[in-house]
CSV table of C-alpha atoms in Angstrom, one decimal:
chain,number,residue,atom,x,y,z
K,1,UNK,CA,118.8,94.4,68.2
K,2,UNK,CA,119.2,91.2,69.8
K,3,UNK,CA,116.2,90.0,72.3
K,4,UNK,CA,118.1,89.9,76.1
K,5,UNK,CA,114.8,88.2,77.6
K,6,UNK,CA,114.4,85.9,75.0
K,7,UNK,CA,118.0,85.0,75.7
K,8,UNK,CA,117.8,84.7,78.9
K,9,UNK,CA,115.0,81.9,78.7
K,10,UNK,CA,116.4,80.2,76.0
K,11,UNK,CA,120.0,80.3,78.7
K,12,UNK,CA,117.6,79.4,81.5
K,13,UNK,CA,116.1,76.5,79.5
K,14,UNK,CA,119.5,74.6,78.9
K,15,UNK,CA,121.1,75.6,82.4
K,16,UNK,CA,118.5,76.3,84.6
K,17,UNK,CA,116.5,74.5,87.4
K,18,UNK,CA,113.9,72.5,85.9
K,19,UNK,CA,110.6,74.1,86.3
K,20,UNK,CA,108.9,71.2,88.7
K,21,UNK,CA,111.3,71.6,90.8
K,22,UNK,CA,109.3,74.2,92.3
K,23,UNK,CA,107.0,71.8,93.5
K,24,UNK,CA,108.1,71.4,97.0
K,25,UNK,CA,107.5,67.9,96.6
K,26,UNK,CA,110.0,67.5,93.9
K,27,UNK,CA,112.4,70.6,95.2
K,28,UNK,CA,115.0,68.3,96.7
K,29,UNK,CA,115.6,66.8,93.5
K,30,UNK,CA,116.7,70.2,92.4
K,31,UNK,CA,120.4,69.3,93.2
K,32,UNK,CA,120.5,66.3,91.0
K,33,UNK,CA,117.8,67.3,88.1
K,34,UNK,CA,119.4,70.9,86.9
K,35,UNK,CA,122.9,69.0,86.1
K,36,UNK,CA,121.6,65.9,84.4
K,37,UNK,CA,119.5,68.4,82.7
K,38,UNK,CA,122.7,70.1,81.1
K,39,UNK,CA,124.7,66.7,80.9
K,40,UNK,CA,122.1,65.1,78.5
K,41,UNK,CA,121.9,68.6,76.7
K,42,UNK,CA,125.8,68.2,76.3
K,43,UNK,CA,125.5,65.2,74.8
K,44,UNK,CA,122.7,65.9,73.2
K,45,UNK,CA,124.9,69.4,71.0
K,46,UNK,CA,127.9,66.5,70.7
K,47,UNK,CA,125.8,63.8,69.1
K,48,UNK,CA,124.5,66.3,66.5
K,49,UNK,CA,127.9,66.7,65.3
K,50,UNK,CA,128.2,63.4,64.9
K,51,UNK,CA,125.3,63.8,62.5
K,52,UNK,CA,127.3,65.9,60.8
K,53,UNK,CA,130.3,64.0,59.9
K,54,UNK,CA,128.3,60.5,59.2
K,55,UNK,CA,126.3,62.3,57.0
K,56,UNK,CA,129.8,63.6,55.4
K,57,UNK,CA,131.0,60.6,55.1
K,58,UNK,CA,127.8,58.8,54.0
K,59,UNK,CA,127.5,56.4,56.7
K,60,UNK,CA,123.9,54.4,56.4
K,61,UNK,CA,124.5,52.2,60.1
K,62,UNK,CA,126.4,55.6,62.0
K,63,UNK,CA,123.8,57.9,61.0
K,64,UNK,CA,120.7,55.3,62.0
K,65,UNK,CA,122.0,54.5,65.3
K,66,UNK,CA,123.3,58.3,66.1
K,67,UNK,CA,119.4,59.7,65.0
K,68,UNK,CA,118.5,57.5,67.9
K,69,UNK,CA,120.6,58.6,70.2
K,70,UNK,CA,119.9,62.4,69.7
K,71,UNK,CA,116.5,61.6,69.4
K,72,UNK,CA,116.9,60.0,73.1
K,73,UNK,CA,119.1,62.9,74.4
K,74,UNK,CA,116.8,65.3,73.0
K,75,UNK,CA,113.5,63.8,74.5
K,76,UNK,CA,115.5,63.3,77.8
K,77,UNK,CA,116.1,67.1,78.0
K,78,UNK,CA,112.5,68.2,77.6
K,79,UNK,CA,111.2,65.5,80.2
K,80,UNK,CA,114.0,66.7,82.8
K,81,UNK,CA,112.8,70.4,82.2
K,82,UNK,CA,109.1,69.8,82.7
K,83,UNK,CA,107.5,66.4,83.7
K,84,UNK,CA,107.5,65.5,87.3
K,85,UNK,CA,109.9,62.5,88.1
K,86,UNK,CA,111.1,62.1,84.9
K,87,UNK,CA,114.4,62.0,86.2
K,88,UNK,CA,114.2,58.3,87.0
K,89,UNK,CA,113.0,56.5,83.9
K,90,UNK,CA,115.1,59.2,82.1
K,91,UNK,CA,118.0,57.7,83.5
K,92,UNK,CA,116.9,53.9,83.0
K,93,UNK,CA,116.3,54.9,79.3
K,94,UNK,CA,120.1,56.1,79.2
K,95,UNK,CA,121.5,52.1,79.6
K,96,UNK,CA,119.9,52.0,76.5
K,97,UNK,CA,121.0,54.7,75.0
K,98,UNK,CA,124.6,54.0,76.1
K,99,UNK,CA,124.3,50.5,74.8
K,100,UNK,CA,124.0,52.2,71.3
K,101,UNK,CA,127.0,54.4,71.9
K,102,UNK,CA,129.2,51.6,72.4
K,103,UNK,CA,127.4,49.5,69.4
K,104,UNK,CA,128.7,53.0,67.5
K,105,UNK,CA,131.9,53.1,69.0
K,106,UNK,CA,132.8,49.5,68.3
K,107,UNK,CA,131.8,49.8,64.8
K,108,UNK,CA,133.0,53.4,64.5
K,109,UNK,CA,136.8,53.1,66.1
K,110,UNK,CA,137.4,49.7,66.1
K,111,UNK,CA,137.5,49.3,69.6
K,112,UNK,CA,137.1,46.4,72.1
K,113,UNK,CA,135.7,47.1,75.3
K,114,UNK,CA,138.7,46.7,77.8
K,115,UNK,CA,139.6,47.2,81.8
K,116,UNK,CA,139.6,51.2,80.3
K,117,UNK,CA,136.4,51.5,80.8
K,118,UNK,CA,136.5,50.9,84.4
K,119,UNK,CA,138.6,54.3,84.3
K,120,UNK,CA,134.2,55.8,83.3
K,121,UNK,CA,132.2,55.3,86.3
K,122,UNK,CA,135.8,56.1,88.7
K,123,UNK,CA,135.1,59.6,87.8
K,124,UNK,CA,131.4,59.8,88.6
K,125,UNK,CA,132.5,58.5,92.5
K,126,UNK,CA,134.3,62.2,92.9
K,127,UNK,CA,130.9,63.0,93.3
K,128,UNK,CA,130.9,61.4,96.6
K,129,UNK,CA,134.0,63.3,98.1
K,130,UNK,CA,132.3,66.1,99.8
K,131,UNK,CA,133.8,70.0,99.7
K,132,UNK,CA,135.8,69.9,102.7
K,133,UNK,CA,138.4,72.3,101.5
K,134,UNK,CA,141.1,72.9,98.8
K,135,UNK,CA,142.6,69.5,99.5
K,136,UNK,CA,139.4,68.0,98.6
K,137,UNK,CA,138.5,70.1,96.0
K,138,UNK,CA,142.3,69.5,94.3
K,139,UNK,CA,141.8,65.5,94.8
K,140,UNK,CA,138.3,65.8,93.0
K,141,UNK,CA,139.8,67.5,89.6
K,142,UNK,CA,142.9,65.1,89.9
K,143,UNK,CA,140.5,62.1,89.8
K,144,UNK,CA,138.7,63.6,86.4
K,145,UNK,CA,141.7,64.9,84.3
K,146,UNK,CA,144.1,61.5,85.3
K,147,UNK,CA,140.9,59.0,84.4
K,148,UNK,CA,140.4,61.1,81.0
K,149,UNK,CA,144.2,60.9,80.0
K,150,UNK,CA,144.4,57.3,81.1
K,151,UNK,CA,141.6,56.5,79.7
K,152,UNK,CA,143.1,57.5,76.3
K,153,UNK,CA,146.2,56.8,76.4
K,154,UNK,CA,145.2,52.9,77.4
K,155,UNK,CA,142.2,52.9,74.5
K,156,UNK,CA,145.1,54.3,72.1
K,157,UNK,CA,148.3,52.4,72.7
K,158,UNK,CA,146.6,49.4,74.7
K,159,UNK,CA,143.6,48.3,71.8
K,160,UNK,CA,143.8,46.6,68.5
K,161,UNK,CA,142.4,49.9,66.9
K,162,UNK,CA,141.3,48.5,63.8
K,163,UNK,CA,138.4,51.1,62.5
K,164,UNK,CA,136.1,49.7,59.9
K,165,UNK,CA,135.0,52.8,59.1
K,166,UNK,CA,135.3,54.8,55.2
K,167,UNK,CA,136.9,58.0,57.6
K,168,UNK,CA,141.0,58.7,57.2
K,169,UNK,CA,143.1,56.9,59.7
K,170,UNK,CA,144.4,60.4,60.9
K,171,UNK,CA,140.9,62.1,61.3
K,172,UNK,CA,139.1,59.2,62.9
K,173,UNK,CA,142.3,59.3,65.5
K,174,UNK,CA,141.4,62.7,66.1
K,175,UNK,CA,137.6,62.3,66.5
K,176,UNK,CA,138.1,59.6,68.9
K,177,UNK,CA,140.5,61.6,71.0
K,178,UNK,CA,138.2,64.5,70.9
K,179,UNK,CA,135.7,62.4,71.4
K,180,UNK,CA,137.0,61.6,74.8
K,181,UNK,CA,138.3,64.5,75.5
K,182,UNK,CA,134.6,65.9,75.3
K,183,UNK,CA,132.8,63.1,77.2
K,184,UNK,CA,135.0,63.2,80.0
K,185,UNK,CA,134.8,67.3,80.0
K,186,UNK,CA,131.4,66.8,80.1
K,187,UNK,CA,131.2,63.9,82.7
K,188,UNK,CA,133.4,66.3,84.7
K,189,UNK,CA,131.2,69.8,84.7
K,190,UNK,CA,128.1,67.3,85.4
K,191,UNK,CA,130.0,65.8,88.4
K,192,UNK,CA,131.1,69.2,89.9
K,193,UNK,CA,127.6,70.5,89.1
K,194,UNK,CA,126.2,68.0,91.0
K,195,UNK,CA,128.9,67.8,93.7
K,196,UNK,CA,128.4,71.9,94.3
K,197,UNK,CA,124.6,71.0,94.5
K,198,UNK,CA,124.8,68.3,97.2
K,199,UNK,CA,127.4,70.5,99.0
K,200,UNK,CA,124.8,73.6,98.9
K,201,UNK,CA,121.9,71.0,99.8
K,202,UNK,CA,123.7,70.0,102.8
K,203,UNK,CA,124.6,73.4,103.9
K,204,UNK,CA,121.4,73.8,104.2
K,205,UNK,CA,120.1,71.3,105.6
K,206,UNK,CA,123.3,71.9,108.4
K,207,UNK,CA,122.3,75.3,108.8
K,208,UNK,CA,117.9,74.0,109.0
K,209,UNK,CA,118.7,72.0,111.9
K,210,UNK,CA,121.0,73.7,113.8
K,211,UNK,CA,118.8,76.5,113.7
K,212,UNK,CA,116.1,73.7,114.8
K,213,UNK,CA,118.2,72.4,117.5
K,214,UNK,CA,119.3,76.1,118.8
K,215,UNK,CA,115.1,76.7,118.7
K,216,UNK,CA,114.0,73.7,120.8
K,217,UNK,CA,117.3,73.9,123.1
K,218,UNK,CA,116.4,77.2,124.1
K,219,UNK,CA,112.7,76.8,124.2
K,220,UNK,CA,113.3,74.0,126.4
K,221,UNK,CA,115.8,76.5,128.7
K,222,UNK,CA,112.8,78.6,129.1
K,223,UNK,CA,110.1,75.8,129.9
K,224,UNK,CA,112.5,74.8,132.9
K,225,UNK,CA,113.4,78.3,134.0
K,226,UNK,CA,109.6,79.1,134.2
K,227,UNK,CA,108.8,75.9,135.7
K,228,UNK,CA,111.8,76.8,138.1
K,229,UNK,CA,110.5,80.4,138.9
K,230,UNK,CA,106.9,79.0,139.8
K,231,UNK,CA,108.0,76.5,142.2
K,232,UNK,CA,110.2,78.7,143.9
K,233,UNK,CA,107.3,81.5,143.9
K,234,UNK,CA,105.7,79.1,146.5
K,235,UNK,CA,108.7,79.7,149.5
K,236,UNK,CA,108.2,83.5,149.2
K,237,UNK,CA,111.3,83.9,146.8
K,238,UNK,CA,111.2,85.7,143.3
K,239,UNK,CA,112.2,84.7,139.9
K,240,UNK,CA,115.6,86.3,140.3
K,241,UNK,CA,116.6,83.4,142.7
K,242,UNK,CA,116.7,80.8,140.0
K,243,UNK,CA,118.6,83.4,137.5
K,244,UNK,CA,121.2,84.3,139.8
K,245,UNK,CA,121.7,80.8,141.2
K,246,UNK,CA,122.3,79.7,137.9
K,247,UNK,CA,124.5,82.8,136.7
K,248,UNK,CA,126.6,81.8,139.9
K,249,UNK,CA,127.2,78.1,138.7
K,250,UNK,CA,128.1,78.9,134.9
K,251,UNK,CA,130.7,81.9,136.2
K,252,UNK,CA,131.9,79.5,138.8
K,253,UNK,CA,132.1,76.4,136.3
K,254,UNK,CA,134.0,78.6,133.7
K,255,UNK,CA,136.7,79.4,136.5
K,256,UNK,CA,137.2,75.8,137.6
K,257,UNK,CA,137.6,74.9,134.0
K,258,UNK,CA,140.1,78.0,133.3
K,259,UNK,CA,142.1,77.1,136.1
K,260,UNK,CA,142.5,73.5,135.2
K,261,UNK,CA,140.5,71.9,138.1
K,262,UNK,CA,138.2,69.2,138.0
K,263,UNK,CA,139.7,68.6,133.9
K,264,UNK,CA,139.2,65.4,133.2
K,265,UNK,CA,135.6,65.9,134.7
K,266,UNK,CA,134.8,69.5,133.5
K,267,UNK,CA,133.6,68.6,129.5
K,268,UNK,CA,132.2,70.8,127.6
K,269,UNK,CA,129.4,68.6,127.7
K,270,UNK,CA,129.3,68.7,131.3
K,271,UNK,CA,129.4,72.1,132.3
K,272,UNK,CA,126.6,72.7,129.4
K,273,UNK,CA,124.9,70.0,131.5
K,274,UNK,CA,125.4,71.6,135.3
K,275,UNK,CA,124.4,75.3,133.4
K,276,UNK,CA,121.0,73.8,132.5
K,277,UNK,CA,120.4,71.4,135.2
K,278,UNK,CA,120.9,74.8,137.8
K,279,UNK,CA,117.1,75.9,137.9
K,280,UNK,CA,115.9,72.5,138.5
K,281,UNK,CA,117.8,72.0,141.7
K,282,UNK,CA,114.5,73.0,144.0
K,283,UNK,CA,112.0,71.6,141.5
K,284,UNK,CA,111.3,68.4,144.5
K,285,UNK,CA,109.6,71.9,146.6
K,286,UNK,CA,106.6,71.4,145.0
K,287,UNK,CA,105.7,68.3,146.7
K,288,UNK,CA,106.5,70.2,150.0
K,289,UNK,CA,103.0,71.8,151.8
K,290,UNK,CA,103.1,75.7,152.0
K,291,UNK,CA,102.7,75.5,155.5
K,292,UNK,CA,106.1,74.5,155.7
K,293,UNK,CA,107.5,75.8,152.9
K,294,UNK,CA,105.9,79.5,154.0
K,295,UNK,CA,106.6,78.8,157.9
K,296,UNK,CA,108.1,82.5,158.9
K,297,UNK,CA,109.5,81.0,162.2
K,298,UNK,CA,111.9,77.7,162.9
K,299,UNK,CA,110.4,75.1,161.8
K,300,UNK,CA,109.9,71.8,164.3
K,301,UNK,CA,112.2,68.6,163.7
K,302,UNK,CA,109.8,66.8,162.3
K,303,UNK,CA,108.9,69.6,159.4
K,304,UNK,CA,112.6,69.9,158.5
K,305,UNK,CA,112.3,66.3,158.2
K,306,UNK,CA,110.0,67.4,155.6
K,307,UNK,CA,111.5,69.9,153.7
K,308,UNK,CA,114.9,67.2,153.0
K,309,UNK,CA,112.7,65.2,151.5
K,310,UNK,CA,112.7,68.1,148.3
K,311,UNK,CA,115.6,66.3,146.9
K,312,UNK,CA,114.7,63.0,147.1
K,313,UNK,CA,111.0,63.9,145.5
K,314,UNK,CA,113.1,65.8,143.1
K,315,UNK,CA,115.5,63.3,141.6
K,316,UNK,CA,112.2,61.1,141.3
K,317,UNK,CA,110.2,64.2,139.4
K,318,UNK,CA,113.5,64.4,136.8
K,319,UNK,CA,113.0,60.6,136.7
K,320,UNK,CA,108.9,60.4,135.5
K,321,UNK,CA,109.0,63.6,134.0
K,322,UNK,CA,111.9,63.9,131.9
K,323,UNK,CA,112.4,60.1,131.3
K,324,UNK,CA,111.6,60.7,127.4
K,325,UNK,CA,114.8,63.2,127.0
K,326,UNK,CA,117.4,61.3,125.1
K,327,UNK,CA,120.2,63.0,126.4
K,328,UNK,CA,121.1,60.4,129.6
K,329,UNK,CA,123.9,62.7,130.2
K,330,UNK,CA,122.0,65.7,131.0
K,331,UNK,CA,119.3,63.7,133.0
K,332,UNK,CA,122.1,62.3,135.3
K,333,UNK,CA,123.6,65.5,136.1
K,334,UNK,CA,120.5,67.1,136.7
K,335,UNK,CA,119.7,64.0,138.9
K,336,UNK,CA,122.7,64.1,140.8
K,337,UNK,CA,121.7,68.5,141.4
K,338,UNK,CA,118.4,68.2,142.4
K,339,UNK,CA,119.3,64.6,145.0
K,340,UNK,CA,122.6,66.1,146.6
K,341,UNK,CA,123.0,69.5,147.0
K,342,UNK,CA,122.3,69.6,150.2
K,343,UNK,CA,125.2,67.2,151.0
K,344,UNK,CA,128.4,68.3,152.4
K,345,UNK,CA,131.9,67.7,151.9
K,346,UNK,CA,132.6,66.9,155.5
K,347,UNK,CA,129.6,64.2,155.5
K,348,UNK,CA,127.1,66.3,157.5
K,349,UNK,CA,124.7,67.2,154.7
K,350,UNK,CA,121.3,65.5,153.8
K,351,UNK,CA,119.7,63.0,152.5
K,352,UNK,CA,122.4,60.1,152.8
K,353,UNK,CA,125.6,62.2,154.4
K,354,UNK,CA,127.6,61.3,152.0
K,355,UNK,CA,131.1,63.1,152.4
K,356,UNK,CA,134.2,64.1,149.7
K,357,UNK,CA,134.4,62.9,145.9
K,358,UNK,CA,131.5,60.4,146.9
K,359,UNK,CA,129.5,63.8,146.4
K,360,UNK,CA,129.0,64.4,142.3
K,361,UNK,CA,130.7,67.5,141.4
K,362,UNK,CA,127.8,69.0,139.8
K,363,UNK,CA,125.8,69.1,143.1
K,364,UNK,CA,129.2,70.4,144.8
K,365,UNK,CA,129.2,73.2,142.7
K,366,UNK,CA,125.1,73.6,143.1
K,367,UNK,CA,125.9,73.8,146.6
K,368,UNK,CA,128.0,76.8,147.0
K,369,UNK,CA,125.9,79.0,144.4
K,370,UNK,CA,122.2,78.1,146.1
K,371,UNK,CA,124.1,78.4,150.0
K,372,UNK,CA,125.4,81.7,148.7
K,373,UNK,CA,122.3,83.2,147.5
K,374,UNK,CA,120.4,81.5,149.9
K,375,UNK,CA,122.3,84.4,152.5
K,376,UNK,CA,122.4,87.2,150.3
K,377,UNK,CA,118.8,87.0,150.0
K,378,UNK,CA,115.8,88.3,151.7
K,379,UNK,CA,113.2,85.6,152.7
K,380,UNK,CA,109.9,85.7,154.7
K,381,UNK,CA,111.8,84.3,157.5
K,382,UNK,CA,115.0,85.9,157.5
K,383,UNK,CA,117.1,89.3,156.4
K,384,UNK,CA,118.7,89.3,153.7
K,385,UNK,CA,123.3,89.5,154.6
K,386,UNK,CA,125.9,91.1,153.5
K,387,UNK,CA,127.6,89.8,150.7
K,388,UNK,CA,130.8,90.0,152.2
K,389,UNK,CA,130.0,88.6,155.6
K,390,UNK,CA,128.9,85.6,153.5
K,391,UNK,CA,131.8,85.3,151.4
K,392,UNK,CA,134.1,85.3,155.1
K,393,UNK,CA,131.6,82.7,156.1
K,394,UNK,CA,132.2,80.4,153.3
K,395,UNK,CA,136.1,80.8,153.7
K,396,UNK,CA,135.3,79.3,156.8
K,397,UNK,CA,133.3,76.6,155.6
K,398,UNK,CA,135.8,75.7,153.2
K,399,UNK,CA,136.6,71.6,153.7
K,400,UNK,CA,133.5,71.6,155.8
K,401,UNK,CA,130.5,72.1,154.3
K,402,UNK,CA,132.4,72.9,151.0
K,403,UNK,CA,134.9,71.4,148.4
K,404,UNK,CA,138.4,72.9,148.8
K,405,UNK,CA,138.3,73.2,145.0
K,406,UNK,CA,135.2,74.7,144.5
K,407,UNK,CA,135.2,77.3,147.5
K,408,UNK,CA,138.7,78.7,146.3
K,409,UNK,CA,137.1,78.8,142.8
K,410,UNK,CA,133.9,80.5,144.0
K,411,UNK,CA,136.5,83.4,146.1
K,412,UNK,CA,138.5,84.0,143.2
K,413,UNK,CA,136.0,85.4,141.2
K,414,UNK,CA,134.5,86.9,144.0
K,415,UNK,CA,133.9,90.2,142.6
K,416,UNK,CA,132.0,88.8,139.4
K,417,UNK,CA,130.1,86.8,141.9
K,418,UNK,CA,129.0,90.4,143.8
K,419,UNK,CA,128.0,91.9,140.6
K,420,UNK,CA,125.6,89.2,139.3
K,421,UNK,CA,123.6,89.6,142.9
K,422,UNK,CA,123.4,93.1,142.7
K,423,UNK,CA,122.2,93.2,139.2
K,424,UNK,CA,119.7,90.7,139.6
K,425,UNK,CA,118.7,91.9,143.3
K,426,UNK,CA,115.3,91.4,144.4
């Protein structure tokens, strides 16, 4: 009864990952280790053939130089399988080694080395053409199989083949062309071996950092959602105002971008920046004293004065405290939220007046979402309204305090708007 574990290692041995490899240290070497591993093994089974036959044929200088290089191959397979960066001087050993092989092939076939040759390391560069598809994949294979039958053809027709060799013209003929035939098959299984290694390491490491990026985007989502939620804590409002303000923006953005408005301005890009920048649109409150922010009657010139200064202090709070974020885009839009979205389209707004496109859209679109909820909310210091007697009011603000665009954006998905400030009602 044959032994299936003992099998199995003696399998695993030959094909497997070397056993270092679990060394997370050495682990990404995995890719390239396992398949050079099997390659020198390969050559390692062919070479012993070639024992074989020169021993056959009793040749003294074959046989010498061959031991040497199955002596090589052999040592190179043990190192690969359990010594820790063996890889490396393995690989420096193998110019040696291949400096004999063409000593043997000389001698052996009669051959002079030739442009042919240049045919041998155009196949290993198939290893850089990453699996992108079947097109890929198909140019790949062609590279191997036309480089191994040019390669013969030119070293057969093309070369003085003159072997000085004992072996029959006919057999030696057909040893060289299997010996090619077997190389290159070999060269070819340890190029896609290593090729579906890299594209598996890289898949990986795709999937690691997306996964990464995904993890820090959304952590930093809920550091500026919190940081949101406190500030806005201190005016008497809940939580819920910085959710539903910012549910407003992405349904409204989403429209403006489905009905073609705003294109060559509404990126992908963008609106992912306008969506995140949402919450941080009140962050310049906290510089604002509670006694003004919490004032439950009309406040006196001179405190409103105050409170506009919220956006100035916040574009300057984006400025110190986010000026490490690399993303330049994200911090100008959420610059441009937190400065002007208390401008209007008609000029009359605050802190500069500035009036029509000389507004950033971002901050148009802020506008009409934090107005919005602004009404439909209950405050310390006023009822909350209806949500329909707001929406009639911002028809009539429309080309006033609001963008055309953006207010017939913001009505047409009027009923979407109506649900998100129920749901999230305070």
């Amino acid at each position: 009864m044959v032994n299936t574990n003992k099998n199995n290692k003696l399998v695993d041995f030959f094909t497997g990952t070397p056993q270092y490899n679990e060394d997370k240290d050495y682990a990404d070497y995995a890719f390239f280790t396992a398949p050079l591993n099997m390659f020198f093994l390969a050559c390692l089974l062919l070479h012993s053939a070639y024992l074989v036959i020169f021993s056959l044929y009793r040749m003294p200088i074959m046989l010498a130089l061959d031991g040497i290089c199955v002596v090589l191959y052999a040592t190179f397979v043990i190192l690969l399988k359990y010594f820790k960066g063996s890889w490396l001087p393995c690989t420096l050993v193998s110019a040696f080694e291949l400096y004999i092989h063409q000593i043997c092939t000389v001698y052996m076939f009669g051959l002079s080395p030739g442009f042919q040759y240049l045919l041998i390391p155009l196949m290993f560069t198939s290893i850089f053409l990453r699996k992108k598809g079947k097109i890929v994949t198909f140019i790949r294979r062609l590279i191997v199989i036309l480089s191994s039958a040019t390669f013969i053809y030119l070293v057969i027709v093309f070369n003085d083949y003159q072997p000085v060799t004992v072996i029959p013209y006919e057999f030696n003929l057909a040893l060289l062309i299997i010996n090619c035939l077997i190389s290159f098959l070999v060269t070819a299984i340890f190029t896609t071996r290593v090729v579906t290694s890299l594209d598996t390491k890289r898949s990986q490491l795709d999937t690691s950092v997306n996964e990464k990026v995904d993890e820090i985007e959304q952590m930093q989502n809920q550091i500026i959602i919190s940081f949101a939620n406190i500030i806005e804590a201190r005016d008497g409002s809940t939580g819920k105002h910085v959710k539903r303000t910012s549910e407003y923006v992405e349904a409204l953005v989403k429209e403006l971008k489905r009905n073609g408005d705003y294109e060559d301005i509404l990126t992908d890009g963008y609106m992912h920046d306008i969506m995140l920048s949402a919450p941080l649109h009140d962050i310049g409150k906290i510089t604002i004293p509670d006694a003004i922010l919490t004032k439950a009657g009309r406040l006196t010139q001179k405190e409103f004065e105050t409170i506009k200064m919220h956006t100035i202090n916040g574009k300057k709070i984006i400025e110190q405290s986010m000026s490490d974020i690399e993303n330049e885009n994200f911090l100008k839009v959420a610059k441009s939220v937190a400065l002007y979205h208390h401008e209007c389209w008609d000029g009359s707004g605050y802190p500069y007046g500035i009036q029509g496109e000389e507004i950033p859209l971002s901050a148009r679109i802020m506008t009409i979402a934090d107005y919005f909820d602004a009404l439909v909310a209950k405050r310390s210091y006023k009822a909350a309204l209806p949500t329909s007697v707001v929406f009639d009011n911002i028809k009539e603000q429309r080309g006033k305090k609001f963008d055309p665009v953006v207010t017939d954006a913001f009505l047409r998905i009027r009923d979407q708007i109506d649900e998100i400030a129920k749901a999230n009602a305070d």
